[in-house]
CSV table of C-alpha atoms and ligand atoms in Angstrom, one decimal:
chain,number,residue,atom,x,y,z
A,1,MET,CA,14.5,-26.3,-1.9
A,2,ILE,CA,17.3,-26.8,-4.9
A,3,ARG,CA,18.6,-23.7,-6.9
A,4,PHE,CA,21.9,-23.3,-9.0
A,5,LEU,CA,23.8,-21.1,-10.4
A,6,THR,CA,26.4,-20.9,-13.4
A,7,ALA,CA,29.5,-18.4,-13.5
A,8,GLY,CA,32.1,-18.1,-16.3
A,9,GLU,CA,33.1,-16.8,-19.6
A,10,SER,CA,32.9,-18.3,-22.8
A,11,HIS,CA,37.0,-17.8,-23.2
A,12,GLY,CA,38.0,-17.6,-19.6
A,13,LYS,CA,39.2,-20.2,-17.5
A,14,GLY,CA,36.3,-22.5,-16.7
A,15,LEU,CA,32.7,-22.2,-16.6
A,16,THR,CA,31.4,-23.2,-13.1
A,17,VAL,CA,28.0,-24.1,-11.1
A,18,ILE,CA,27.2,-24.3,-7.5
A,19,ILE,CA,23.9,-26.2,-6.6
A,20,ASP,CA,22.1,-25.7,-3.3
A,21,GLY,CA,19.6,-27.6,-1.8
A,22,MET,CA,20.2,-31.2,-3.3
A,23,PRO,CA,19.4,-33.8,-0.6
A,24,ALA,CA,22.2,-36.4,0.9
A,25,GLY,CA,22.7,-39.8,-0.1
A,26,ILE,CA,21.7,-39.5,-4.0
A,27,PRO,CA,24.1,-41.8,-6.1
A,28,ILE,CA,26.5,-39.7,-8.2
A,29,SER,CA,28.3,-41.3,-11.3
A,30,ILE,CA,30.8,-38.2,-12.6
A,31,ASP,CA,30.8,-40.5,-16.1
A,32,PHE,CA,26.9,-40.1,-16.3
A,33,ILE,CA,27.7,-36.1,-16.1
A,34,ASN,CA,30.5,-36.1,-18.4
A,35,ALA,CA,28.4,-38.4,-20.9
A,36,GLU,CA,25.8,-34.9,-20.6
A,37,LEU,CA,28.7,-32.8,-21.5
A,38,ALA,CA,29.9,-35.0,-24.5
A,39,LYS,CA,26.2,-34.7,-25.7
A,40,ARG,CA,26.3,-31.0,-26.0
A,41,GLN,CA,29.5,-31.4,-28.1
A,42,LYS,CA,28.0,-33.4,-31.0
A,43,GLY,CA,25.9,-32.5,-34.0
A,44,ALA,CA,26.3,-31.7,-37.8
A,45,GLY,CA,25.5,-28.3,-37.3
A,46,SER,CA,28.6,-27.5,-34.6
A,47,GLY,CA,31.2,-25.0,-35.2
A,48,GLY,CA,35.3,-25.5,-34.8
A,49,ARG,CA,35.4,-25.3,-31.1
A,50,MET,CA,34.0,-28.4,-30.4
A,51,SER,CA,37.1,-29.8,-32.1
A,52,ILE,CA,39.4,-27.6,-29.2
A,53,GLU,CA,37.1,-28.3,-26.0
A,54,LYS,CA,36.5,-32.0,-24.6
A,55,ASP,CA,34.5,-31.3,-21.5
A,56,GLU,CA,35.1,-32.8,-18.3
A,57,VAL,CA,33.7,-32.1,-15.1
A,58,GLU,CA,36.0,-31.5,-11.6
A,59,VAL,CA,33.3,-31.5,-9.0
A,60,LEU,CA,34.8,-29.5,-6.0
A,61,SER,CA,32.5,-30.1,-3.0
A,62,GLY,CA,29.2,-31.9,-2.2
A,63,ILE,CA,30.0,-35.2,-3.2
A,64,ARG,CA,32.0,-37.5,-1.2
A,65,PHE,CA,32.6,-41.7,-1.6
A,66,GLY,CA,29.9,-41.6,-4.7
A,67,LYS,CA,27.1,-39.7,-3.3
A,68,THR,CA,25.6,-36.3,-2.3
A,69,ILE,CA,26.3,-35.3,1.5
A,70,GLY,CA,23.3,-32.7,1.5
A,71,SER,CA,26.2,-30.0,1.0
A,72,PRO,CA,26.4,-27.2,-1.7
A,73,ILE,CA,27.6,-29.3,-4.9
A,74,SER,CA,30.4,-27.0,-7.0
A,75,MET,CA,31.8,-27.9,-10.0
A,76,ILE,CA,34.2,-26.7,-13.0
A,77,ILE,CA,34.6,-27.5,-16.1
A,78,TRP,CA,37.9,-25.8,-17.4
A,79,ASN,CA,38.1,-23.9,-20.9
A,80,LYS,CA,40.9,-25.7,-22.9
A,81,ASP,CA,40.6,-22.7,-25.3
A,82,HIS,CA,41.8,-20.8,-22.7
A,83,LYS,CA,45.4,-20.8,-23.4
A,84,ASN,CA,45.1,-19.4,-26.7
A,85,TRP,CA,44.1,-16.5,-25.4
A,86,GLY,CA,46.8,-15.4,-23.9
A,87,ASP,CA,46.4,-12.2,-21.6
A,88,LYS,CA,43.2,-11.3,-23.1
A,89,MET,CA,41.1,-12.5,-21.0
A,90,SER,CA,43.4,-11.7,-17.9
A,91,VAL,CA,42.2,-11.4,-14.5
A,92,GLU,CA,44.8,-8.8,-13.8
A,93,ASP,CA,44.9,-5.4,-15.5
A,94,GLN,CA,46.9,-5.4,-18.5
A,95,SER,CA,48.5,-2.7,-20.9
A,96,ASP,CA,46.3,-0.8,-23.5
A,97,GLU,CA,48.0,-2.8,-26.3
A,98,VAL,CA,46.9,-6.0,-24.8
A,99,LYS,CA,43.4,-4.7,-24.1
A,100,ASP,CA,43.0,-3.1,-27.5
A,101,SER,CA,43.8,-6.4,-29.2
A,102,ALA,CA,41.0,-8.1,-27.6
A,103,ARG,CA,38.4,-5.5,-28.1
A,104,ILE,CA,35.7,-5.9,-30.1
A,105,THR,CA,33.4,-2.5,-31.5
A,106,ALA,CA,31.2,-3.9,-34.1
A,107,PRO,CA,28.3,-5.3,-32.0
A,108,ARG,CA,26.7,-8.5,-33.7
A,109,PRO,CA,22.5,-8.2,-34.5
A,110,GLY,CA,20.7,-10.7,-32.5
A,111,HIS,CA,23.4,-11.0,-30.0
A,112,ALA,CA,23.4,-9.3,-26.8
A,113,ASP,CA,26.3,-7.6,-27.8
A,114,LEU,CA,24.9,-3.5,-28.6
A,115,ALA,CA,22.2,-4.2,-25.4
A,116,GLY,CA,24.9,-5.2,-23.0
A,117,ILE,CA,27.3,-2.5,-23.6
A,118,GLN,CA,24.3,0.0,-23.6
A,119,LYS,CA,23.4,-1.7,-20.2
A,120,HIS,CA,27.0,-1.1,-18.7
A,121,GLY,CA,28.5,2.1,-20.7
A,122,PHE,CA,31.2,-0.6,-22.4
A,123,ASP,CA,33.4,0.2,-24.7
A,124,ASP,CA,34.4,-3.1,-25.5
A,125,VAL,CA,31.8,-5.8,-26.6
A,126,ARG,CA,33.7,-8.7,-25.6
A,127,ASN,CA,32.6,-7.6,-21.8
A,128,VAL,CA,29.0,-8.8,-22.9
A,129,LEU,CA,29.7,-11.4,-25.7
A,130,GLU,CA,32.1,-13.7,-23.2
A,131,ARG,CA,29.3,-13.9,-20.7
A,132,ALA,CA,26.4,-14.0,-22.8
A,133,SER,CA,27.8,-17.1,-25.1
A,134,ALA,CA,25.7,-20.1,-24.9
A,135,ARG,CA,29.1,-21.8,-23.4
A,136,GLU,CA,27.5,-21.1,-20.6
A,137,THR,CA,25.3,-24.1,-21.2
A,138,THR,CA,28.1,-26.3,-20.3
A,139,ALA,CA,27.4,-25.4,-16.5
A,140,ARG,CA,23.9,-25.9,-16.8
A,141,VAL,CA,24.4,-29.5,-18.6
A,142,ALA,CA,26.7,-30.3,-15.8
A,143,ALA,CA,24.3,-28.8,-13.2
A,144,GLY,CA,21.2,-31.4,-15.5
A,145,GLY,CA,23.8,-34.4,-14.9
A,146,ILE,CA,23.1,-34.2,-11.0
A,147,PHE,CA,19.3,-33.3,-11.4
A,148,LYS,CA,18.7,-36.4,-14.4
A,149,GLN,CA,20.6,-38.9,-11.4
A,150,PHE,CA,18.4,-37.6,-8.8
A,151,LEU,CA,15.5,-38.0,-10.7
A,152,LEU,CA,16.2,-41.7,-11.9
A,153,THR,CA,16.0,-42.6,-8.2
A,154,LYS,CA,12.5,-41.7,-8.2
A,155,GLY,CA,11.9,-43.6,-11.4
A,156,ILE,CA,11.8,-40.2,-14.0
A,157,GLU,CA,13.6,-40.2,-17.2
A,158,ILE,CA,14.1,-37.1,-19.4
A,159,ALA,CA,15.2,-37.3,-23.1
A,160,SER,CA,15.1,-35.0,-26.1
A,161,HIS,CA,15.2,-35.5,-30.1
A,162,THR,CA,15.2,-33.2,-32.9
A,163,LEU,CA,11.6,-32.6,-33.7
A,164,GLN,CA,12.7,-29.6,-37.0
A,165,ILE,CA,15.5,-28.2,-38.8
A,166,GLY,CA,14.5,-25.1,-40.8
A,167,ASP,CA,11.4,-26.1,-42.7
A,168,ILE,CA,11.8,-29.9,-42.3
A,169,LYS,CA,9.8,-31.4,-39.8
A,170,VAL,CA,9.2,-34.9,-38.5
A,171,ASP,CA,5.8,-35.9,-38.9
A,172,SER,CA,5.5,-39.7,-38.2
A,173,GLU,CA,4.4,-41.4,-34.9
A,174,TYR,CA,7.2,-42.4,-32.3
A,175,ASP,CA,7.7,-42.9,-28.7
A,176,PHE,CA,9.9,-42.7,-25.8
A,177,GLU,CA,11.9,-45.4,-26.4
A,178,ASP,CA,12.0,-44.3,-30.3
A,179,ILE,CA,13.7,-40.7,-28.3
A,180,LYS,CA,16.2,-41.9,-26.3
A,181,ALA,CA,17.6,-44.1,-28.9
A,182,THR,CA,18.7,-41.0,-31.1
A,183,TYR,CA,21.6,-40.4,-29.2
A,184,GLU,CA,23.1,-44.0,-30.4
A,185,LYS,CA,21.4,-44.4,-33.5
A,186,ASP,CA,21.7,-40.4,-35.2
A,187,PRO,CA,24.1,-38.7,-32.8
A,188,GLU,CA,24.5,-35.8,-35.5
A,189,ILE,CA,20.9,-35.1,-36.3
A,190,ARG,CA,19.1,-36.8,-33.3
A,191,CYS,CA,15.8,-36.8,-35.2
A,192,VAL,CA,13.6,-40.0,-35.2
A,193,ASP,CA,12.9,-41.0,-38.4
A,194,ALA,CA,16.0,-41.6,-40.8
A,195,ALA,CA,14.7,-40.1,-43.9
A,196,LYS,CA,13.9,-36.8,-42.5
A,197,SER,CA,17.6,-37.0,-40.6
A,198,ARG,CA,19.2,-36.8,-44.0
A,199,GLU,CA,17.0,-34.0,-45.5
A,200,MET,CA,18.2,-32.0,-42.3
A,201,LYS,CA,21.5,-33.0,-42.7
A,202,GLN,CA,21.3,-31.8,-46.4
A,203,LEU,CA,19.9,-28.6,-45.0
A,204,ILE,CA,22.4,-27.7,-42.7
A,205,GLN,CA,25.2,-28.3,-45.7
A,206,ASN,CA,23.4,-26.5,-47.7
A,207,ALA,CA,23.2,-23.3,-45.0
A,208,ARG,CA,26.9,-23.8,-44.3
A,209,MET,CA,28.1,-23.4,-47.8
A,210,ASP,CA,25.6,-20.4,-48.4
A,211,LYS,CA,27.3,-19.0,-45.0
A,212,ASP,CA,23.9,-19.0,-43.3
A,213,THR,CA,22.5,-20.6,-40.4
A,214,LEU,CA,19.2,-22.5,-39.2
A,215,GLY,CA,16.8,-22.8,-36.0
A,216,GLY,CA,14.8,-25.5,-35.4
A,217,VAL,CA,12.6,-27.2,-32.7
A,218,VAL,CA,13.5,-29.9,-30.1
A,219,GLU,CA,10.8,-31.8,-28.3
A,220,THR,CA,12.0,-33.0,-24.6
A,221,TRP,CA,10.1,-35.9,-23.0
A,222,ALA,CA,10.0,-36.7,-19.2
A,223,VAL,CA,8.2,-39.8,-18.6
A,224,GLY,CA,7.4,-41.5,-14.9
A,225,VAL,CA,6.4,-38.0,-13.6
A,226,PRO,CA,3.7,-38.7,-10.6
A,227,PRO,CA,0.7,-36.7,-11.1
A,228,GLY,CA,0.5,-33.5,-8.3
A,229,LEU,CA,3.5,-31.7,-9.5
A,230,GLY,CA,3.0,-28.0,-9.3
A,231,ASP,CA,0.3,-26.2,-8.3
A,232,TYR,CA,-3.0,-24.5,-9.4
A,233,ALA,CA,-3.6,-21.9,-6.8
A,234,GLN,CA,-0.4,-19.5,-7.7
A,235,TRP,CA,0.6,-18.0,-10.9
A,236,ASP,CA,4.2,-18.8,-9.9
A,237,THR,CA,4.1,-22.2,-8.7
A,238,LYS,CA,2.3,-23.3,-11.4
A,239,LEU,CA,4.4,-26.1,-13.4
A,240,ASP,CA,3.8,-25.1,-17.0
A,241,GLY,CA,4.9,-21.5,-16.0
A,242,LEU,CA,8.1,-22.4,-14.0
A,243,ILE,CA,9.0,-24.6,-16.8
A,244,ALA,CA,8.3,-22.1,-19.7
A,245,GLN,CA,10.9,-19.6,-18.1
A,246,ALA,CA,13.2,-22.6,-17.5
A,247,MET,CA,13.1,-23.6,-21.0
A,248,MET,CA,13.0,-19.8,-22.6
A,249,SER,CA,16.2,-18.6,-20.6
A,250,ILE,CA,18.1,-21.0,-22.9
A,251,GLN,CA,20.1,-19.1,-25.3
A,252,SER,CA,18.4,-18.8,-29.3
A,253,VAL,CA,14.9,-20.1,-27.6
A,254,LYS,CA,12.2,-17.8,-28.7
A,255,ALA,CA,9.1,-19.6,-28.2
A,256,VAL,CA,8.7,-22.7,-25.8
A,257,GLU,CA,5.6,-24.8,-26.2
A,258,ILE,CA,3.4,-27.5,-24.0
A,259,GLY,CA,1.8,-30.6,-25.6
A,260,ALA,CA,-0.5,-30.0,-28.3
A,261,GLY,CA,0.1,-26.1,-27.5
A,262,VAL,CA,0.6,-24.1,-30.7
A,263,LYS,CA,-1.5,-26.1,-33.0
A,264,SER,CA,-4.4,-26.7,-30.2
A,265,SER,CA,-5.3,-23.0,-30.5
A,266,GLY,CA,-6.6,-23.3,-34.3
A,267,GLN,CA,-8.6,-26.7,-33.5
A,268,ARG,CA,-12.0,-27.3,-31.3
A,269,GLY,CA,-11.8,-28.2,-27.6
A,270,SER,CA,-13.7,-32.0,-28.7
A,271,GLU,CA,-10.1,-32.2,-30.8
A,272,VAL,CA,-7.9,-31.0,-28.0
A,273,HIS,CA,-8.5,-32.2,-24.5
A,274,ASP,CA,-7.5,-35.9,-23.2
A,275,ALA,CA,-10.7,-37.9,-22.1
A,276,ILE,CA,-10.0,-39.2,-18.5
A,277,HIS,CA,-10.3,-43.1,-18.2
A,278,HIS,CA,-9.8,-45.6,-15.4
A,279,ARG,CA,-8.5,-49.1,-15.0
A,280,ASP,CA,-6.9,-51.2,-11.9
A,281,ASN,CA,-7.3,-47.8,-9.5
A,282,GLN,CA,-5.7,-45.6,-11.8
A,283,TYR,CA,-6.7,-43.0,-14.0
A,284,TYR,CA,-5.5,-42.9,-17.3
A,285,ARG,CA,-5.7,-40.9,-20.8
A,286,LYS,CA,-5.7,-42.4,-24.2
A,287,THR,CA,-4.0,-39.1,-25.6
A,288,ASN,CA,-1.6,-36.8,-24.2
A,289,ARG,CA,-2.3,-33.6,-26.1
A,290,ALA,CA,-1.8,-31.8,-22.5
A,291,GLY,CA,1.6,-32.9,-22.8
A,292,GLY,CA,1.2,-33.7,-18.7
A,293,ILE,CA,0.1,-30.7,-17.8
A,294,GLU,CA,-3.7,-29.5,-16.6
A,295,GLY,CA,-4.2,-26.3,-14.9
A,296,GLY,CA,-0.1,-25.8,-14.1
A,297,VAL,CA,-0.3,-29.4,-12.3
A,298,THR,CA,0.8,-32.7,-13.5
A,299,ASN,CA,-1.3,-35.1,-14.4
A,300,GLY,CA,0.7,-38.6,-14.6
A,301,MET,CA,1.2,-38.6,-18.1
A,302,PRO,CA,4.7,-37.6,-19.8
A,303,LEU,CA,5.4,-34.2,-19.8
A,304,VAL,CA,5.7,-32.9,-23.5
A,305,VAL,CA,7.6,-29.8,-24.3
A,306,ARG,CA,8.9,-28.1,-27.3
A,307,VAL,CA,11.6,-25.1,-27.7
A,308,TYR,CA,11.7,-23.4,-30.8
A,309,HIS,CA,15.6,-21.9,-31.4
A,310,LYS,CA,15.7,-19.1,-33.9
A,311,PRO,CA,18.5,-19.4,-36.4
A,312,ILE,CA,22.0,-18.9,-35.1
A,313,SER,CA,22.8,-14.6,-35.1
A,314,THR,CA,26.5,-14.9,-36.0
A,315,LEU,CA,26.7,-14.9,-39.5
A,316,TYR,CA,29.4,-15.9,-41.7
A,317,ASN,CA,28.4,-13.2,-44.1
A,318,PRO,CA,27.9,-10.7,-41.4
A,319,LEU,CA,24.8,-8.2,-41.4
A,320,GLN,CA,25.4,-4.5,-41.3
A,321,THR,CA,26.3,-3.0,-37.8
A,322,ILE,CA,27.4,-0.1,-36.8
A,323,ASP,CA,31.0,0.4,-35.2
A,324,ILE,CA,30.8,1.9,-31.7
A,325,GLU,CA,33.7,3.9,-31.6
A,326,THR,CA,33.2,5.8,-35.1
A,327,LYS,CA,29.5,5.2,-35.0
A,328,HIS,CA,30.2,4.6,-38.8
A,329,PRO,CA,28.5,1.3,-40.6
A,330,THR,CA,30.7,-1.6,-40.6
A,331,GLU,CA,30.1,-5.6,-40.7
A,332,ALA,CA,29.6,-7.4,-37.6
A,333,THR,CA,32.3,-9.1,-35.8
A,334,VAL,CA,32.2,-13.0,-36.8
A,335,GLU,CA,33.1,-14.6,-33.8
A,336,ARG,CA,33.8,-18.5,-34.3
A,337,SER,CA,30.3,-20.1,-34.9
A,338,ASP,CA,28.1,-22.9,-35.5
A,339,ILE,CA,25.6,-23.2,-38.0
A,340,CYS,CA,22.5,-25.0,-36.7
A,341,VAL,CA,22.4,-25.3,-32.7
A,342,VAL,CA,19.6,-27.8,-32.5
A,343,PRO,CA,21.1,-31.3,-32.2
A,344,ARG,CA,23.6,-30.5,-29.5
A,345,ALA,CA,20.5,-28.0,-27.8
A,346,GLY,CA,18.6,-30.8,-26.7
A,347,VAL,CA,20.7,-32.1,-23.8
A,348,VAL,CA,20.9,-27.9,-22.8
A,349,SER,CA,16.4,-28.7,-22.7
A,350,GLU,CA,16.7,-32.2,-20.9
A,351,ALA,CA,19.3,-30.3,-18.2
A,352,MET,CA,16.4,-27.5,-17.5
A,353,LEU,CA,13.4,-29.7,-17.5
A,354,ALA,CA,15.3,-31.8,-15.1
A,355,TYR,CA,15.8,-28.8,-12.7
A,356,VAL,CA,12.2,-27.8,-12.9
A,357,VAL,CA,10.8,-31.2,-12.2
A,358,ALA,CA,13.7,-32.0,-9.5
A,359,ARG,CA,13.0,-28.9,-7.8
A,360,ALA,CA,8.9,-29.5,-8.0
A,361,ILE,CA,9.5,-33.1,-6.6
A,362,LEU,CA,11.7,-32.1,-3.5
A,363,LEU,CA,8.8,-29.3,-2.6
A,364,LYS,CA,6.4,-32.2,-2.7
A,365,LEU,CA,8.4,-34.0,-0.6
B,401,LIG,C1,23.9,-24.8,-27.4
B,401,LIG,C2,24.3,-23.4,-28.1
B,401,LIG,C3,25.1,-23.3,-28.9
B,401,LIG,C4,24.9,-21.8,-29.2
B,401,LIG,N1,26.2,-21.5,-30.1
B,401,LIG,C5,25.8,-20.3,-30.8
B,401,LIG,C6,26.9,-20.3,-31.8
B,401,LIG,O1,27.8,-20.9,-32.1
B,401,LIG,N2,26.7,-19.0,-32.6
B,401,LIG,C7,25.9,-17.9,-32.4
B,401,LIG,O2,25.9,-16.9,-32.9
B,401,LIG,N3,24.6,-18.3,-31.7
B,401,LIG,C8,25.0,-19.8,-30.9
B,401,LIG,N4,23.8,-19.6,-29.6
B,401,LIG,C9,22.8,-18.5,-29.5
B,401,LIG,C10,23.6,-17.6,-28.7
B,401,LIG,O3,23.9,-17.7,-27.6
B,401,LIG,C11,22.1,-16.5,-28.5
B,401,LIG,O4,21.4,-16.4,-29.9
B,401,LIG,C12,22.4,-15.2,-28.2
B,401,LIG,O5,23.0,-15.4,-26.8
B,401,LIG,C13,21.5,-14.3,-28.0
B,401,LIG,O6,20.6,-14.6,-27.2
B,401,LIG,P1,18.9,-15.1,-27.8
B,401,LIG,O7,18.9,-15.8,-28.8
B,401,LIG,O8,18.4,-16.0,-26.5
B,401,LIG,O9,18.2,-13.8,-27.4
B,401,LIG,C14,24.0,-21.2,-29.3
B,401,LIG,C15,23.2,-21.5,-28.2
B,401,LIG,C16,22.9,-23.2,-27.8
B,401,LIG,C17,21.7,-23.4,-27.0
């Protein structure tokens, strides 16, 4: 059974990931993984860091002569920004002067900052924010590059697009080819509708001017998924539950929806369920409101998963917080930050969905 773990701090030496349980003989292209990493670095709402980092993966183990060898795969993405941090992220002990120069005492609302120091009893918020940062998703995306290449050998493809930013929402029809094409046609917003994309971009520019932030919705499809993945028999093997857990773990995701999800709860059953047809020895549906899963099991239709990102927590007009040393009100710390993560978060959703589907396939095999 495959599983993966990530490690690394935002301004530490690098982000690492170990994937255990990948079968031997899967062809792996490092260029493919680097192309995935590049997708996470593009987008209209990005902050300054993307101009410092150009992420590239270094594979340390588990791949030989372009193929997996059945051993744990370990990979690292070095943080190019680390050298600018001097001793502030040093592994070795440092003087109080160095420690104080890196110390943060004003926890940012909406981040793990306050909850994290309360959990561990820290007097420096940096111990929390360095790991809670979504820089961690770099490692997930690298892992996703492996899972996606495995899925391609099974005829399964995954892609995402920006369905909504702020209150601007796509309402036109589209298919999987339209979704895939957004990486080429609209790398900044990744929207299937050019007019909506312009509106979304303007909205992000306005939020940037107002020193505010925006959330939105990413929709991810997996096509070519065979029926029968997941299980209806136990709560912890239902594929919809596993997808929800994986997607909800993405930083700033506050809701996960499969198929018509939220909308269907306000409709009648006759408007929601997908009638079953049969042709050429195959079952099929004319609609896919179930989003490819019924009873926790894939039904052969594309998986359709939406994640709802809240607006970014770091505000350039910071909210009030309490200094953990003085206990006096102060402004929240501002670490360099994005305005809207939605366009570049799509590839993170893809990586997590790729993981769940790859795992379910290997369990079935
Ligand atoms: C790709 C990506 C990039 C992110 N970049 C930022 C950022 O620049 N600034 C920020 O405040 N939050 C950013 N976030 C969200 C925070 O990491 C997240 O809101 C925070 O860790 C608290 O976790 P929670 O929102 O899941 O509760 C990003 C999220 C993703 C998926």
